[in-house]
Tab-separated table of C-alpha atoms in Angstrom:
chain	number	residue	atom	x	y	z
A	246	UNK	CA	-28.066	29.489	9.845
A	247	UNK	CA	-25.813	27.902	11.908
A	248	UNK	CA	-27.665	25.779	13.883
A	249	UNK	CA	-25.471	26.217	16.476
A	250	UNK	CA	-24.510	29.404	17.338
A	251	UNK	CA	-22.680	31.999	19.466
A	252	UNK	CA	-25.590	34.115	21.104
A	253	UNK	CA	-25.466	37.817	21.451
A	254	UNK	CA	-26.564	40.414	24.264
A	255	UNK	CA	-27.776	39.111	27.327
A	256	UNK	CA	-28.047	35.216	26.102
A	257	UNK	CA	-23.643	35.879	25.975
A	258	UNK	CA	-23.482	35.731	29.195
A	259	UNK	CA	-24.640	32.660	30.017
A	260	UNK	CA	-22.637	30.658	27.094
A	261	UNK	CA	-20.910	31.101	24.465
A	262	UNK	CA	-22.414	28.521	21.679
A	263	UNK	CA	-26.040	27.408	21.744
A	264	UNK	CA	-28.459	25.746	19.932
A	265	UNK	CA	-32.284	25.563	19.629
A	266	UNK	CA	-33.857	22.204	19.406
A	267	UNK	CA	-37.622	23.242	19.795
A	268	UNK	CA	-39.842	26.356	17.989
A	269	UNK	CA	-42.249	27.139	21.668
A	270	UNK	CA	-42.040	25.818	25.088
A	271	UNK	CA	-45.062	24.302	27.166
A	272	UNK	CA	-44.141	25.912	30.296
A	273	UNK	CA	-46.006	28.990	29.640
A	274	UNK	CA	-43.534	31.382	31.789
A	275	UNK	CA	-45.368	34.346	31.782
A	276	UNK	CA	-42.274	36.233	31.558
A	277	UNK	CA	-40.682	34.405	29.070
A	278	UNK	CA	-38.878	37.280	25.868
A	279	UNK	CA	-38.348	34.062	23.640
A	280	UNK	CA	-41.901	34.187	23.146
A	281	UNK	CA	-42.323	37.812	21.756
A	282	UNK	CA	-38.681	37.048	19.867
A	283	UNK	CA	-40.423	34.196	17.789
A	284	UNK	CA	-43.488	36.232	16.729
A	285	UNK	CA	-40.956	38.908	15.023
A	286	UNK	CA	-39.179	36.314	13.429
A	287	UNK	CA	-42.179	34.614	12.253
A	288	UNK	CA	-41.744	31.670	13.779
A	289	UNK	CA	-45.549	31.822	15.444
A	290	UNK	CA	-48.315	34.506	15.277
A	291	UNK	CA	-48.932	34.741	18.333
A	292	UNK	CA	-47.578	33.927	22.269
A	293	UNK	CA	-50.475	32.096	22.449
A	294	UNK	CA	-49.238	29.205	19.680
A	295	UNK	CA	-45.745	29.575	20.472
A	296	UNK	CA	-46.986	27.730	23.737
A	297	UNK	CA	-49.756	25.820	23.520
A	298	UNK	CA	-48.077	24.559	20.052
A	299	UNK	CA	-44.594	23.522	20.654
A	300	UNK	CA	-42.867	21.321	17.401
A	301	UNK	CA	-39.679	20.019	16.958
A	302	UNK	CA	-37.177	22.393	15.371
A	303	UNK	CA	-36.861	21.256	10.838
A	304	UNK	CA	-33.823	19.348	10.299
A	305	UNK	CA	-32.378	20.825	13.198
A	306	UNK	CA	-30.661	17.384	14.268
A	307	UNK	CA	-29.216	16.898	10.910
A	308	UNK	CA	-27.871	19.744	10.617
A	309	UNK	CA	-27.097	19.643	14.264
A	310	UNK	CA	-24.650	16.516	14.202
A	311	UNK	CA	-22.951	18.232	11.353
A	312	UNK	CA	-22.201	21.487	12.641
A	313	UNK	CA	-20.641	19.415	15.690
A	314	UNK	CA	-18.670	17.273	14.183
A	315	UNK	CA	-17.360	20.171	12.456
A	316	UNK	CA	-16.129	21.958	16.307
A	317	UNK	CA	-15.168	18.456	17.502
A	318	UNK	CA	-12.438	18.604	14.721
A	319	UNK	CA	-11.551	21.630	15.469
A	320	UNK	CA	-11.554	20.406	19.314
A	321	UNK	CA	-13.635	23.264	20.449
A	322	UNK	CA	-14.453	22.921	24.093
A	323	UNK	CA	-16.912	26.052	24.079
A	324	UNK	CA	-20.294	25.244	25.895
A	325	UNK	CA	-22.692	24.592	23.832
A	326	UNK	CA	-26.237	25.479	25.581
A	327	UNK	CA	-29.107	24.179	24.843
A	328	UNK	CA	-31.367	25.831	24.540
A	329	UNK	CA	-32.153	30.175	25.024
A	330	UNK	CA	-35.605	29.752	23.577
A	331	UNK	CA	-36.733	26.275	23.708
A	332	UNK	CA	-36.809	23.924	26.936
A	333	UNK	CA	-34.848	21.111	25.578
A	334	UNK	CA	-36.864	19.078	28.666
A	335	UNK	CA	-40.570	20.250	28.076
A	336	UNK	CA	-43.672	17.659	27.705
A	337	UNK	CA	-42.714	17.146	23.753
A	338	UNK	CA	-38.946	15.462	24.702
A	339	UNK	CA	-40.250	12.613	25.291
A	340	UNK	CA	-42.180	11.783	21.863
A	341	UNK	CA	-39.311	13.261	19.990
A	342	UNK	CA	-36.059	13.181	21.876
A	343	UNK	CA	-34.138	15.767	20.345
A	344	UNK	CA	-32.335	17.137	23.568
A	345	UNK	CA	-31.008	12.847	24.113
A	346	UNK	CA	-30.065	12.723	20.304
A	347	UNK	CA	-28.073	16.155	20.526
A	348	UNK	CA	-26.483	14.786	24.034
A	349	UNK	CA	-25.694	11.815	21.728
A	350	UNK	CA	-23.944	13.287	19.471
A	351	UNK	CA	-22.074	16.007	21.589
A	352	UNK	CA	-20.907	12.817	23.363
A	353	UNK	CA	-19.952	10.817	20.623
A	354	UNK	CA	-17.612	14.522	18.659
A	355	UNK	CA	-16.522	15.226	22.865
A	356	UNK	CA	-17.936	18.143	22.711
A	357	UNK	CA	-18.589	19.971	26.553
A	358	UNK	CA	-22.777	20.476	27.296
A	359	UNK	CA	-24.568	22.391	28.799
A	360	UNK	CA	-28.164	21.931	29.826
A	361	UNK	CA	-31.144	24.584	31.285
A	362	UNK	CA	-34.198	23.562	31.953
A	363	UNK	CA	-37.386	23.667	33.998
A	364	UNK	CA	-38.433	20.653	32.524
A	365	UNK	CA	-38.420	16.839	33.697
A	366	UNK	CA	-34.378	16.529	32.935
A	367	UNK	CA	-34.020	13.275	35.363
A	368	UNK	CA	-37.340	11.649	34.217
A	369	UNK	CA	-36.251	12.137	30.350
A	370	UNK	CA	-33.058	10.690	30.825
A	371	UNK	CA	-31.050	14.399	29.989
A	372	UNK	CA	-29.193	14.002	33.186
A	373	UNK	CA	-27.569	10.326	32.650
A	374	UNK	CA	-27.190	11.641	28.913
A	375	UNK	CA	-24.725	14.352	30.221
A	376	UNK	CA	-22.783	11.873	32.673
A	377	UNK	CA	-20.394	11.374	30.469
A	378	UNK	CA	-17.674	13.852	30.976
A	379	UNK	CA	-17.998	15.916	34.465
A	380	UNK	CA	-17.662	19.448	32.972
A	381	UNK	CA	-20.710	19.147	31.058
A	382	UNK	CA	-23.412	21.594	33.058
A	383	UNK	CA	-27.095	20.754	34.440
A	384	UNK	CA	-28.661	24.165	35.350
A	385	UNK	CA	-32.504	24.422	36.210
A	386	UNK	CA	-33.687	28.184	36.212
A	387	UNK	CA	-35.359	28.473	39.892
A	388	UNK	CA	-37.341	31.567	41.002
A	389	UNK	CA	-38.556	30.261	44.563
A	390	UNK	CA	-38.790	27.638	45.883
A	391	UNK	CA	-42.650	26.810	45.918
A	392	UNK	CA	-45.502	29.600	47.862
A	393	UNK	CA	-47.506	32.419	46.478
A	394	UNK	CA	-48.295	33.516	43.363
A	395	UNK	CA	-45.527	31.069	41.461
A	396	UNK	CA	-48.259	29.606	39.645
A	397	UNK	CA	-49.199	32.542	37.693
A	398	UNK	CA	-45.646	33.145	36.948
A	399	UNK	CA	-44.355	29.491	35.654
A	400	UNK	CA	-47.629	27.150	35.193
A	401	UNK	CA	-46.154	24.977	33.068
A	402	UNK	CA	-43.310	24.155	34.216
A	403	UNK	CA	-42.489	21.333	37.077
A	404	UNK	CA	-41.853	22.266	40.545
A	405	UNK	CA	-39.676	23.419	42.536
A	406	UNK	CA	-39.022	20.920	44.437
A	407	UNK	CA	-38.622	18.448	41.411
A	408	UNK	CA	-36.423	20.323	40.270
A	409	UNK	CA	-34.207	20.687	43.479
A	410	UNK	CA	-33.825	17.201	42.491
A	411	UNK	CA	-32.518	16.909	39.377
A	412	UNK	CA	-29.528	19.187	40.623
A	413	UNK	CA	-28.571	16.529	43.364
A	414	UNK	CA	-29.436	13.586	41.337
A	415	UNK	CA	-26.671	15.912	38.056
A	416	UNK	CA	-24.468	16.348	41.701
A	417	UNK	CA	-24.488	12.868	42.843
A	418	UNK	CA	-23.648	11.584	38.888
A	419	UNK	CA	-20.210	14.519	39.237
A	420	UNK	CA	-21.784	16.812	36.938
A	421	UNK	CA	-20.922	20.998	37.010
A	422	UNK	CA	-24.399	21.659	38.590
A	423	UNK	CA	-25.764	25.643	38.149
A	424	UNK	CA	-28.506	28.154	39.013
A	425	UNK	CA	-30.168	31.058	36.355
A	426	UNK	CA	-32.035	33.320	39.205
A	427	UNK	CA	-32.629	34.534	36.439
A	428	UNK	CA	-35.869	36.314	36.743
A	429	UNK	CA	-35.551	37.457	40.372
A	430	UNK	CA	-39.275	38.210	41.257
A	431	UNK	CA	-39.082	37.983	45.087
A	432	UNK	CA	-35.005	38.837	46.074
A	433	UNK	CA	-36.172	37.350	49.294
A	434	UNK	CA	-36.885	33.906	47.943
A	435	UNK	CA	-33.819	33.946	45.617
A	436	UNK	CA	-31.457	35.083	49.083
A	437	UNK	CA	-33.139	32.010	49.993
A	438	UNK	CA	-32.612	29.498	47.149
A	439	UNK	CA	-28.887	30.510	47.376
A	440	UNK	CA	-28.690	29.660	51.449
A	441	UNK	CA	-30.781	26.288	50.420
A	442	UNK	CA	-28.662	25.374	47.705
A	443	UNK	CA	-25.358	26.044	48.582
A	444	UNK	CA	-24.234	22.445	48.446
A	445	UNK	CA	-26.100	20.859	45.183
A	446	UNK	CA	-24.797	24.242	43.010
A	447	UNK	CA	-21.218	24.972	41.627
A	448	UNK	CA	-22.314	28.001	40.139
A	449	UNK	CA	-25.217	30.839	40.553
A	450	UNK	CA	-25.484	32.958	37.645
A	451	UNK	CA	-27.877	36.337	38.998
A	452	UNK	CA	-30.412	38.365	37.517
A	453	UNK	CA	-33.007	40.349	37.763
A	454	UNK	CA	-36.839	40.703	36.199
A	455	UNK	CA	-36.063	42.105	32.234
A	456	UNK	CA	-40.215	41.024	30.883
A	457	UNK	CA	-42.393	42.278	33.200
A	458	UNK	CA	-43.299	43.778	36.712
A	459	UNK	CA	-42.522	42.369	40.476
A	460	UNK	CA	-45.326	41.670	42.523
A	461	UNK	CA	-43.896	44.071	44.989
A	462	UNK	CA	-40.783	47.413	43.961
A	463	UNK	CA	-37.495	46.178	44.077
A	464	UNK	CA	-34.295	48.273	45.204
A	465	UNK	CA	-32.245	46.003	42.554
A	466	UNK	CA	-28.918	47.360	43.896
A	467	UNK	CA	-29.876	46.277	47.131
A	468	UNK	CA	-30.569	43.233	46.188
A	469	UNK	CA	-27.764	43.067	44.557
A	470	UNK	CA	-25.024	44.198	47.456
A	471	UNK	CA	-27.375	40.839	49.331
A	472	UNK	CA	-26.756	38.731	46.742
A	473	UNK	CA	-22.567	39.137	46.274
A	474	UNK	CA	-22.031	39.139	49.945
A	475	UNK	CA	-24.118	36.071	50.012
A	476	UNK	CA	-22.329	33.959	47.649
A	477	UNK	CA	-18.808	35.197	47.984
A	478	UNK	CA	-19.144	34.635	52.345
A	479	UNK	CA	-20.182	30.351	51.253
A	480	UNK	CA	-16.300	30.794	49.198
A	481	UNK	CA	-17.594	31.565	45.564
A	482	UNK	CA	-15.208	33.080	43.351
A	483	UNK	CA	-16.670	35.714	40.824
A	484	UNK	CA	-16.761	34.136	36.685
A	485	UNK	CA	-17.878	35.987	33.801
A	486	UNK	CA	-19.831	32.994	32.633
A	487	UNK	CA	-21.401	28.701	34.077
A	488	UNK	CA	-19.007	26.953	31.447
A	489	UNK	CA	-16.059	29.069	33.358
A	490	UNK	CA	-16.856	26.869	36.047
A	491	UNK	CA	-14.575	23.846	36.611
A	492	UNK	CA	-15.304	20.674	38.403
A	493	UNK	CA	-14.643	21.354	42.306
A	494	UNK	CA	-14.928	25.235	41.969
A	495	UNK	CA	-17.595	26.759	43.637
A	496	UNK	CA	-18.374	30.018	41.439
A	497	UNK	CA	-21.004	33.061	40.241
A	498	UNK	CA	-22.000	35.401	37.719
A	499	UNK	CA	-24.014	38.646	38.146
A	500	UNK	CA	-26.035	39.666	35.001
A	501	UNK	CA	-25.245	42.632	32.945
A	502	UNK	CA	-28.790	44.105	33.454
A	503	UNK	CA	-29.073	43.784	37.813
A	504	UNK	CA	-24.885	45.210	37.837
A	505	UNK	CA	-26.277	48.065	36.033
A	506	UNK	CA	-29.626	48.713	37.628
């Protein structure tokens, strides 16, 4: 089985290629679909194990290097996302450096990288490792700038303030920046993120809450319309995937689940 794969379903809206470097994630997000998926696949015994005992994926870098070399030889410029079923910048990255090494391998083979994280990408050096080409994408997952209830949903993630600081650093380095507003737990907070981060974010990806119940009922169609109006008022063009965004462009995408709601 290839470690660099073509995502399907909801994930395909984010990236055409991806690699999951770790098994498990210490961030412990209560809305995490990957924990249930890992249990179903037999990778862990329980959601608790998924969050409490993340580990490197066995042999992943060796296979990643081989597959990256093949993609480079084929001049494949589709972005490779790190990661979908785990976070590339969770605390164990400081010990194992899988994300750092994967980015080095991508640079050596001329590949385009796309990162999405709730972790300390700045402190771990991940953002600096992306700086070899401006169309590499650095993304942060955000559902609020703070406020009541956030720690119940994302108990192990770094603070939104630090995630925003990471976006600012990436922007200063000339990288293409993006934010995943999925899940949306508090629509008003997500809309506020679009307003506040306008100058720091090249692409917003807007979705809904698919795993769990929001604190209050949400009219998803109303939220979608408000988000689109705000994003287009900022002069953004609609795209199918964050990777469609090139340096200097301002874009957004609406995830299929929200579009259909």
